[in-house]
mmCIF file of C-alpha atoms in Angstrom:
data_model
loop_
_atom_site.group_PDB
_atom_site.id
_atom_site.type_symbol
_atom_site.label_atom_id
_atom_site.label_comp_id
_atom_site.label_asym_id
_atom_site.label_seq_id
_atom_site.Cartn_x
_atom_site.Cartn_y
_atom_site.Cartn_z
ATOM 1 C CA MET F 6 22.585 91.792 -38.703
ATOM 2 C CA SER F 7 22.253 89.055 -36.105
ATOM 3 C CA THR F 8 25.152 87.090 -34.679
ATOM 4 C CA ARG F 9 24.063 83.955 -36.536
ATOM 5 C CA GLN F 10 24.166 85.808 -39.854
ATOM 6 C CA VAL F 11 27.623 87.164 -39.018
ATOM 7 C CA TYR F 12 28.830 83.600 -38.358
ATOM 8 C CA HIS F 13 27.397 82.478 -41.685
ATOM 9 C CA VAL F 14 29.162 85.296 -43.524
ATOM 10 C CA LEU F 15 32.480 84.585 -41.802
ATOM 11 C CA GLY F 16 32.147 80.884 -42.457
ATOM 12 C CA PHE F 17 31.333 81.472 -46.119
ATOM 13 C CA LEU F 18 34.349 83.783 -46.545
ATOM 14 C CA CYS F 19 36.669 81.278 -44.855
ATOM 15 C CA LEU F 20 35.419 78.437 -47.050
ATOM 16 C CA LEU F 21 35.732 80.645 -50.142
ATOM 17 C CA PHE F 22 39.377 81.453 -49.381
ATOM 18 C CA ALA F 23 40.026 77.824 -48.528
ATOM 19 C CA LEU F 24 38.644 76.793 -51.918
ATOM 20 C CA PHE F 25 41.165 78.966 -53.759
ATOM 21 C CA SER F 26 44.095 78.504 -51.377
ATOM 22 C CA GLY F 27 43.583 74.852 -50.454
ATOM 23 C CA SER F 28 44.371 75.565 -46.774
ATOM 24 C CA ARG F 29 43.042 72.900 -44.404
ATOM 25 C CA PHE F 30 43.010 75.373 -41.542
ATOM 26 C CA LEU F 31 40.589 77.646 -43.429
ATOM 27 C CA TRP F 32 38.399 74.657 -44.263
ATOM 28 C CA LEU F 33 38.242 73.728 -40.574
ATOM 29 C CA PHE F 34 37.851 77.333 -39.450
ATOM 30 C CA GLY F 35 35.029 78.008 -41.913
ATOM 31 C CA GLY F 36 33.251 74.790 -41.030
ATOM 32 C CA PHE F 37 33.497 75.699 -37.341
ATOM 33 C CA TYR F 38 31.169 78.704 -37.860
ATOM 34 C CA PHE F 39 28.495 76.561 -39.507
ATOM 35 C CA PHE F 40 29.005 73.894 -36.858
ATOM 36 C CA MET F 41 28.276 76.477 -34.149
ATOM 37 C CA THR F 42 24.952 77.218 -35.849
ATOM 38 C CA LEU F 43 24.011 73.540 -35.709
ATOM 39 C CA VAL F 44 25.097 73.351 -32.067
ATOM 40 C CA HIS F 45 22.917 76.331 -31.247
ATOM 41 C CA ARG F 46 19.878 74.742 -32.896
ATOM 42 C CA TRP F 47 20.433 71.541 -30.958
ATOM 43 C CA TRP F 48 20.940 73.484 -27.714
ATOM 44 C CA ARG F 49 17.818 75.542 -28.265
ATOM 45 C CA ALA F 50 15.681 72.450 -28.991
ATOM 46 C CA ASN F 51 16.860 70.572 -25.880
ATOM 47 C CA LEU F 52 16.956 73.502 -23.473
ATOM 48 C CA PRO F 53 13.410 72.876 -22.079
ATOM 49 C CA ARG F 54 14.558 69.399 -20.995
ATOM 50 C CA TRP F 55 17.291 70.846 -18.788
ATOM 51 C CA VAL F 56 15.478 73.854 -17.368
ATOM 52 C CA ARG F 57 12.571 73.217 -14.996
ATOM 53 C CA LEU F 58 10.347 75.540 -12.961
ATOM 54 C CA GLU F 59 8.835 74.548 -9.613
ATOM 55 C CA TRP F 60 5.883 76.554 -8.282
ATOM 56 C CA ASN F 61 4.450 76.774 -4.781
ATOM 57 C CA ALA F 62 1.739 79.072 -3.334
ATOM 58 C CA ASP F 63 0.560 79.263 0.266
ATOM 59 C CA LEU F 64 -3.135 79.764 -0.699
ATOM 60 C CA ARG F 65 -5.343 78.640 -3.577
ATOM 61 C CA ARG F 66 -8.724 80.126 -2.481
ATOM 62 C CA VAL F 67 -8.753 83.723 -1.245
ATOM 63 C CA MET F 68 -11.018 86.726 -0.869
ATOM 64 C CA GLN F 69 -10.586 89.969 -2.757
ATOM 65 C CA GLY F 70 -7.656 92.009 -1.482
ATOM 66 C CA MET F 71 -5.967 89.070 0.297
ATOM 67 C CA PRO F 72 -2.226 88.750 -0.536
ATOM 68 C CA VAL F 73 -0.843 85.406 -1.683
ATOM 69 C CA THR F 74 2.826 84.545 -1.319
ATOM 70 C CA ILE F 75 4.302 82.588 -4.231
ATOM 71 C CA ARG F 76 7.684 80.885 -4.276
ATOM 72 C CA PHE F 77 9.214 79.518 -7.453
ATOM 73 C CA THR F 78 12.489 77.703 -8.065
ATOM 74 C CA LEU F 79 14.301 77.588 -11.402
ATOM 75 C CA HIS F 80 16.509 74.505 -11.887
ATOM 76 C CA ASN F 81 19.360 74.403 -14.398
ATOM 77 C CA ARG F 82 20.294 70.758 -15.044
ATOM 78 C CA SER F 83 22.587 71.449 -18.000
ATOM 79 C CA TRP F 84 26.371 71.610 -18.053
ATOM 80 C CA LEU F 85 26.346 75.186 -19.343
ATOM 81 C CA PRO F 86 25.467 78.334 -17.352
ATOM 82 C CA LEU F 87 22.384 80.431 -18.039
ATOM 83 C CA PRO F 88 23.448 84.059 -17.608
ATOM 84 C CA GLY F 89 20.973 86.904 -17.874
ATOM 85 C CA THR F 90 17.877 84.708 -17.582
ATOM 86 C CA VAL F 91 14.569 86.618 -17.392
ATOM 87 C CA ILE F 92 11.373 84.905 -16.177
ATOM 88 C CA SER F 93 8.149 86.605 -17.357
ATOM 89 C CA LEU F 94 4.769 85.931 -15.721
ATOM 90 C CA SER F 95 1.517 87.427 -16.992
ATOM 91 C CA PHE F 96 -1.441 88.168 -14.691
ATOM 92 C CA PRO F 97 -4.746 90.041 -15.171
ATOM 93 C CA GLU F 98 -4.514 93.786 -14.776
ATOM 94 C CA HIS F 99 -6.404 93.785 -11.460
ATOM 95 C CA VAL F 100 -3.646 91.713 -9.802
ATOM 96 C CA THR F 101 -0.994 93.671 -7.909
ATOM 97 C CA VAL F 102 2.497 92.121 -7.943
ATOM 98 C CA GLU F 103 5.127 92.918 -5.300
ATOM 99 C CA GLY F 104 8.681 91.592 -5.154
ATOM 100 C CA ALA F 105 9.397 91.439 -8.916
ATOM 101 C CA ASP F 106 12.331 93.158 -10.599
ATOM 102 C CA GLU F 107 10.041 94.807 -13.145
ATOM 103 C CA VAL F 108 6.256 95.145 -13.409
ATOM 104 C CA THR F 109 4.573 96.494 -16.538
ATOM 105 C CA ALA F 110 0.928 96.815 -17.612
ATOM 106 C CA ASN F 111 -0.089 96.401 -21.239
ATOM 107 C CA ARG F 112 -3.287 95.256 -23.001
ATOM 108 C CA GLN F 113 -5.163 94.609 -19.768
ATOM 109 C CA ARG F 114 -2.382 92.337 -18.523
ATOM 110 C CA CYS F 115 0.184 92.786 -15.758
ATOM 111 C CA THR F 116 3.597 91.313 -16.580
ATOM 112 C CA ALA F 117 6.140 90.613 -13.836
ATOM 113 C CA ARG F 118 9.777 89.933 -14.745
ATOM 114 C CA PHE F 119 12.490 88.330 -12.630
ATOM 115 C CA ARG F 120 16.194 88.396 -13.554
ATOM 116 C CA LEU F 121 18.340 85.428 -12.582
ATOM 117 C CA ASP F 122 21.893 84.222 -13.243
ATOM 118 C CA LEU F 123 22.142 80.441 -13.029
ATOM 119 C CA PRO F 124 25.530 78.700 -13.022
ATOM 120 C CA LEU F 125 25.713 75.171 -14.346
ATOM 121 C CA ARG F 126 23.874 72.446 -12.374
ATOM 122 C CA THR F 127 22.380 74.871 -9.823
ATOM 123 C CA SER F 128 18.978 76.280 -8.819
ATOM 124 C CA ALA F 129 17.724 79.763 -7.962
ATOM 125 C CA GLU F 130 14.695 80.661 -5.826
ATOM 126 C CA ARG F 131 12.565 83.799 -5.775
ATOM 127 C CA THR F 132 9.547 84.863 -3.706
ATOM 128 C CA PHE F 133 6.912 87.445 -4.572
ATOM 129 C CA THR F 134 3.382 88.424 -3.525
ATOM 130 C CA ILE F 135 0.256 88.899 -5.631
ATOM 131 C CA THR F 136 -2.969 90.568 -4.485
ATOM 132 C CA PRO F 137 -6.136 90.078 -6.587
ATOM 133 C CA HIS F 138 -8.729 92.858 -6.424
ATOM 134 C CA LYS F 139 -11.549 91.222 -8.413
ATOM 135 C CA ARG F 140 -13.382 87.955 -8.101
ATOM 136 C CA GLY F 141 -12.738 85.219 -10.623
ATOM 137 C CA LEU F 142 -10.107 82.656 -11.505
ATOM 138 C CA VAL F 143 -6.461 83.625 -11.876
ATOM 139 C CA TRP F 144 -4.622 80.871 -13.690
ATOM 140 C CA LEU F 145 -1.264 80.319 -15.370
ATOM 141 C CA THR F 146 -0.278 77.480 -17.684
ATOM 142 C CA GLU F 147 3.243 78.517 -18.637
ATOM 143 C CA ALA F 148 5.992 81.011 -17.925
ATOM 144 C CA GLN F 149 8.227 82.590 -20.525
ATOM 145 C CA ALA F 150 11.989 82.532 -19.941
ATOM 146 C CA ASP F 151 14.657 84.283 -22.018
ATOM 147 C CA THR F 152 18.326 83.453 -21.578
ATOM 148 C CA LEU F 153 21.511 84.487 -23.354
ATOM 149 C CA SER F 154 22.467 82.096 -26.128
ATOM 150 C CA VAL F 155 25.882 80.677 -26.834
ATOM 151 C CA PHE F 156 26.362 83.470 -29.409
ATOM 152 C CA GLY F 157 26.335 86.088 -26.649
ATOM 153 C CA GLU F 158 23.800 88.556 -28.069
ATOM 154 C CA GLU F 159 20.515 86.888 -29.013
ATOM 155 C CA GLN F 160 17.995 85.690 -26.451
ATOM 156 C CA ASP F 161 16.792 82.090 -26.464
ATOM 157 C CA PRO F 162 13.103 81.880 -25.455
ATOM 158 C CA ILE F 163 12.032 78.937 -23.281
ATOM 159 C CA SER F 164 8.425 77.965 -22.490
ATOM 160 C CA LEU F 165 8.259 76.590 -18.958
ATOM 161 C CA PRO F 166 5.006 74.737 -18.228
ATOM 162 C CA LEU F 167 3.393 75.244 -14.832
ATOM 163 C CA SER F 168 0.020 74.628 -13.255
ATOM 164 C CA PHE F 169 -1.332 77.391 -11.024
ATOM 165 C CA SER F 170 -4.891 78.520 -10.355
ATOM 166 C CA LEU F 171 -6.129 80.980 -7.759
ATOM 167 C CA LEU F 172 -9.860 81.187 -7.039
ATOM 168 C CA VAL F 173 -10.895 84.640 -5.813
ATOM 169 C CA TYR F 174 -14.202 84.701 -3.948
ATOM 170 C CA PRO F 175 -16.511 87.725 -4.164
ATOM 171 C CA LEU F 176 -16.364 90.110 -1.244
ATOM 172 C CA PRO F 177 -19.587 89.792 0.839
ATOM 173 C CA LEU F 178 -21.709 92.913 0.935
ATOM 174 C CA ALA F 179 -22.592 94.470 4.289
ATOM 175 C CA LEU F 180 -26.221 93.553 5.003
ATOM 176 C CA PRO F 181 -28.558 95.119 7.559
ATOM 177 C CA PRO F 182 -29.411 92.951 10.594
ATOM 178 C CA LEU F 183 -32.304 90.549 10.039
ATOM 179 C CA LEU F 184 -34.985 89.784 12.616
ATOM 180 C CA ALA F 185 -35.121 86.359 14.220
ATOM 181 C CA ALA F 186 -38.673 85.891 12.983
ATOM 182 C CA ALA F 187 -37.493 86.396 9.427
ATOM 183 C CA ILE F 188 -34.554 84.041 9.886
ATOM 184 C CA GLU F 189 -36.605 81.222 11.444
ATOM 185 C CA PRO F 190 -40.069 81.430 9.884
ATOM 186 C CA ASP F 191 -40.985 77.763 10.333
ATOM 187 C CA GLY F 192 -38.765 75.863 12.722
ATOM 188 C CA GLY F 193 -37.864 78.436 15.339
ATOM 189 C CA LYS F 194 -41.330 79.117 16.733
ATOM 190 C CA LEU F 195 -44.633 77.334 17.251
ATOM 191 C CA THR F 196 -46.952 77.451 14.250
ATOM 192 C CA ARG F 197 -50.138 75.692 13.202
ATOM 193 C CA ARG F 198 -48.092 73.158 11.270
ATOM 194 C CA ARG F 199 -45.686 72.628 14.132
ATOM 195 C CA ARG F 200 -47.331 72.601 17.549
ATOM 196 C CA GLU F 201 -44.679 70.751 19.519
ATOM 197 C CA GLU F 202 -40.919 70.641 19.694
ATOM 198 C CA ASP F 203 -38.957 67.487 19.081
ATOM 199 C CA VAL F 204 -37.996 66.188 22.531
ATOM 200 C CA THR F 205 -35.313 63.915 21.058
ATOM 201 C CA PHE F 206 -32.642 66.602 20.793
ATOM 202 C CA PHE F 207 -32.016 68.836 23.803
ATOM 203 C CA ARG F 208 -30.374 72.192 23.060
ATOM 204 C CA GLY F 209 -30.545 74.247 26.297
ATOM 205 C CA VAL F 210 -32.791 75.923 28.821
ATOM 206 C CA ARG F 211 -34.709 79.194 29.150
ATOM 207 C CA GLY F 212 -36.723 80.953 31.798
ATOM 208 C CA TYR F 213 -40.115 79.511 32.690
ATOM 209 C CA VAL F 214 -43.099 81.102 30.978
ATOM 210 C CA PRO F 215 -46.675 80.504 32.229
ATOM 211 C CA GLY F 216 -48.202 77.834 30.057
ATOM 212 C CA ASP F 217 -45.056 75.669 29.725
ATOM 213 C CA ARG F 218 -45.510 71.984 30.419
ATOM 214 C CA LEU F 219 -44.399 70.739 33.795
ATOM 215 C CA LYS F 220 -42.635 67.715 32.316
ATOM 216 C CA HIS F 221 -40.344 70.082 30.352
ATOM 217 C CA ILE F 222 -39.084 71.876 33.470
ATOM 218 C CA HIS F 223 -35.375 71.298 34.082
ATOM 219 C CA TRP F 224 -35.307 70.827 37.861
ATOM 220 C CA LYS F 225 -31.508 70.693 38.249
ATOM 221 C CA ALA F 226 -31.050 73.975 36.399
ATOM 222 C CA SER F 227 -33.941 75.467 38.383
ATOM 223 C CA ALA F 228 -32.255 74.465 41.642
ATOM 224 C CA LYS F 229 -28.941 76.024 40.594
ATOM 225 C CA THR F 230 -30.415 79.310 39.396
ATOM 226 C CA GLY F 231 -33.183 79.619 41.978
ATOM 227 C CA ALA F 232 -35.842 80.113 39.265
ATOM 228 C CA LEU F 233 -37.810 77.741 37.127
ATOM 229 C CA GLN F 234 -36.055 76.785 33.866
ATOM 230 C CA THR F 235 -37.707 75.117 30.879
ATOM 231 C CA ARG F 236 -35.947 72.749 28.530
ATOM 232 C CA LEU F 237 -35.405 73.822 24.917
ATOM 233 C CA PHE F 238 -35.458 71.223 22.158
ATOM 234 C CA GLU F 239 -34.532 71.204 18.505
ATOM 235 C CA PRO F 240 -37.377 72.337 16.234
ATOM 236 C CA THR F 241 -39.261 69.733 14.258
ATOM 237 C CA ALA F 242 -38.599 71.677 11.035
ATOM 238 C CA ARG F 243 -35.708 73.810 9.847
ATOM 239 C CA PRO F 244 -36.147 76.911 7.709
ATOM 240 C CA SER F 245 -35.109 76.648 4.079
ATOM 241 C CA TRP F 246 -34.251 79.783 2.152
ATOM 242 C CA LYS F 247 -34.558 80.330 -1.557
ATOM 243 C CA VAL F 248 -32.038 82.974 -2.565
ATOM 244 C CA VAL F 249 -32.733 84.610 -5.933
ATOM 245 C CA GLY F 250 -30.130 86.632 -7.799
ATOM 246 C CA HIS F 251 -31.311 88.711 -10.759
ATOM 247 C CA ILE F 252 -28.377 88.999 -13.187
ATOM 248 C CA LEU F 253 -28.632 91.707 -15.853
ATOM 249 C CA PRO F 254 -27.042 91.677 -19.335
ATOM 250 C CA SER F 255 -23.507 93.004 -19.372
ATOM 251 C CA TYR F 256 -24.532 95.819 -21.702
ATOM 252 C CA GLU F 257 -27.978 97.103 -22.664
ATOM 253 C CA PRO F 258 -27.825 98.757 -26.112
ATOM 254 C CA LEU F 259 -31.229 100.426 -25.786
ATOM 255 C CA LEU F 260 -30.369 102.109 -22.507
ATOM 256 C CA GLN F 261 -26.658 102.437 -23.374
ATOM 257 C CA ARG F 262 -25.833 101.235 -19.906
ATOM 258 C CA ASN F 263 -23.123 98.956 -18.583
ATOM 259 C CA ASN F 264 -24.522 96.652 -15.890
ATOM 260 C CA GLU F 265 -21.252 95.215 -14.594
ATOM 261 C CA PRO F 266 -21.289 97.257 -11.322
ATOM 262 C CA ALA F 267 -24.911 96.252 -10.646
ATOM 263 C CA ASN F 268 -24.165 92.570 -11.288
ATOM 264 C CA GLU F 269 -21.095 92.680 -9.057
ATOM 265 C CA ARG F 270 -23.226 94.174 -6.281
ATOM 266 C CA VAL F 271 -25.807 91.390 -6.704
ATOM 267 C CA ILE F 272 -23.073 88.748 -6.556
ATOM 268 C CA SER F 273 -21.624 90.347 -3.407
ATOM 269 C CA ALA F 274 -25.108 90.362 -1.829
ATOM 270 C CA LEU F 275 -25.538 86.666 -2.668
ATOM 271 C CA ALA F 276 -22.173 85.942 -1.068
ATOM 272 C CA ALA F 277 -23.251 87.820 2.075
ATOM 273 C CA LEU F 278 -26.489 85.798 2.267
ATOM 274 C CA SER F 279 -24.506 82.583 1.919
ATOM 275 C CA VAL F 280 -22.264 83.675 4.795
ATOM 276 C CA LEU F 281 -25.366 84.440 6.884
ATOM 277 C CA CYS F 282 -26.859 81.010 6.180
ATOM 278 C CA ARG F 283 -23.534 79.415 7.058
ATOM 279 C CA ARG F 284 -23.346 81.195 10.416
ATOM 280 C CA GLN F 285 -26.991 80.522 11.271
ATOM 281 C CA SER F 286 -26.816 76.865 10.082
ATOM 282 C CA LEU F 287 -29.673 77.492 7.657
ATOM 283 C CA SER F 288 -30.460 75.509 4.541
ATOM 284 C CA CYS F 289 -30.660 77.460 1.293
ATOM 285 C CA ASP F 290 -30.773 76.889 -2.427
ATOM 286 C CA MET F 291 -29.653 79.507 -4.918
ATOM 287 C CA PHE F 292 -31.330 80.568 -8.153
ATOM 288 C CA LEU F 293 -29.717 82.843 -10.745
ATOM 289 C CA THR F 294 -31.428 84.266 -13.806
ATOM 290 C CA VAL F 295 -28.858 82.831 -16.211
ATOM 291 C CA LYS F 296 -29.201 79.907 -18.581
ATOM 292 C CA GLN F 297 -27.641 76.627 -17.553
ATOM 293 C CA ARG F 298 -27.657 73.492 -19.720
ATOM 294 C CA GLY F 299 -30.855 74.411 -21.539
ATOM 295 C CA ARG F 300 -32.721 75.582 -18.453
ATOM 296 C CA GLU F 301 -33.966 79.095 -17.923
ATOM 297 C CA GLN F 302 -32.174 79.536 -14.602
ATOM 298 C CA PHE F 303 -29.135 78.357 -12.719
ATOM 299 C CA HIS F 304 -30.175 76.286 -9.726
ATOM 300 C CA LEU F 305 -27.882 75.167 -6.939
ATOM 301 C CA PRO F 306 -29.614 72.428 -4.892
ATOM 302 C CA PRO F 307 -30.445 73.170 -1.241
ATOM 303 C CA GLY F 308 -27.867 72.416 1.387
ATOM 304 C CA SER F 309 -26.139 73.729 4.466
ATOM 305 C CA GLY F 310 -22.792 73.626 6.152
ATOM 306 C CA LYS F 311 -19.285 74.485 5.090
ATOM 307 C CA ALA F 312 -19.224 72.333 1.941
ATOM 308 C CA HIS F 313 -22.389 73.933 0.568
ATOM 309 C CA HIS F 314 -21.112 77.428 1.394
ATOM 310 C CA ILE F 315 -17.863 76.745 -0.474
ATOM 311 C CA GLN F 316 -19.857 75.464 -3.441
ATOM 312 C CA VAL F 317 -21.955 78.626 -3.514
ATOM 313 C CA MET F 318 -18.916 80.901 -3.297
ATOM 314 C CA THR F 319 -17.143 78.914 -6.022
ATOM 315 C CA GLN F 320 -20.085 79.259 -8.399
ATOM 316 C CA LEU F 321 -20.296 82.991 -7.715
ATOM 317 C CA ALA F 322 -16.556 83.425 -8.276
ATOM 318 C CA ARG F 323 -16.697 81.662 -11.655
ATOM 319 C CA LEU F 324 -19.778 83.503 -12.915
ATOM 320 C CA HIS F 325 -18.447 85.298 -15.985
ATOM 321 C CA GLN F 326 -19.699 83.727 -19.215
ATOM 322 C CA TYR F 327 -23.490 83.612 -18.987
ATOM 323 C CA LEU F 328 -26.697 84.399 -20.879
ATOM 324 C CA PRO F 329 -29.165 86.332 -18.672
ATOM 325 C CA THR F 330 -32.866 85.440 -18.693
ATOM 326 C CA SER F 331 -35.980 87.136 -17.350
ATOM 327 C CA LEU F 332 -36.847 87.053 -13.671
ATOM 328 C CA ALA F 333 -40.433 85.971 -14.393
ATOM 329 C CA ALA F 334 -39.214 82.790 -16.089
ATOM 330 C CA ALA F 335 -37.056 81.923 -13.111
ATOM 331 C CA LEU F 336 -39.869 82.524 -10.620
ATOM 332 C CA ARG F 337 -42.425 80.550 -12.609
ATOM 333 C CA GLY F 338 -43.419 77.331 -10.906
ATOM 334 C CA TRP F 339 -41.746 77.979 -7.570
ATOM 335 C CA ASN F 340 -43.617 77.414 -4.338
ATOM 336 C CA THR F 341 -44.694 80.843 -3.158
ATOM 337 C CA ALA F 342 -45.244 79.566 0.347
ATOM 338 C CA SER F 343 -41.499 79.195 0.830
ATOM 339 C CA PRO F 344 -39.589 82.239 2.083
ATOM 340 C CA VAL F 345 -37.842 84.003 -0.787
ATOM 341 C CA THR F 346 -35.041 86.528 -0.460
ATOM 342 C CA ARG F 347 -34.261 88.589 -3.555
ATOM 343 C CA SER F 348 -31.012 90.380 -4.198
#
């Protein structure tokens, strides 16, 4: 029997004796038990207005295995204390939590609990660390708090809204070194389509090679080094990569095979190629064999630089719900003259 039911029984007995005895004290004493029930309902309904949770994390975009320090503050704005308060936070099972009072795993979720005792009109602060081990989006919309009620035994649940999202990028795969000729097929060397360099942008000097033009000799650098030096200019064309990622169905019933490890390896390879293009200042556009808005493939427009690299990594991190398509449909209509790298 709960404490509320005990109060109802005691209040009913007091009112019953007061009805036969006519004692005002019993009438007041019996009504007090029912009045406490009404007070508890009012307290429970207004408790979320007086309890507030503040959330702060040092990072919002991380790589796999990178720890994130989180600091939260629980504010008690009421005129009553909150003893034995327990804050429960639920994370995916691949997230490791350190610094909590209790960590349990159940139904592919990791639950961290923090025990606090808040006096009236005070705040309490706790700090803990989470470490995600898979790519994706870790997000929380609310925290569950349980505090002792005015009856002393039952717990009053409180839903504390919060806004937290952690984007976990895929871990780049280790790639073998690529040759310079493969990295710069068009703009890094003289070809039939590009016979001259653009003399507008100067980028350095190199040793003189027989056949270089005399007007491109850097005489000051030649005087300092004691050997002829030829000016280097920016190429007239920059290489543009087309990166293709072949995503398989999550499960193939005919083969009875789970393709999640293979897809994760493809996504890690795509992340490594994006890092390579970022370091080499190369332009690339990404194609994935998944449906997107009625099209047979996902296409990220070509670009370069930090902003484009972050966009690529963000799309790879959020790639979970998809419908794979055939590789032939994605390759159909593409310019075969452009360099293509397949993962």
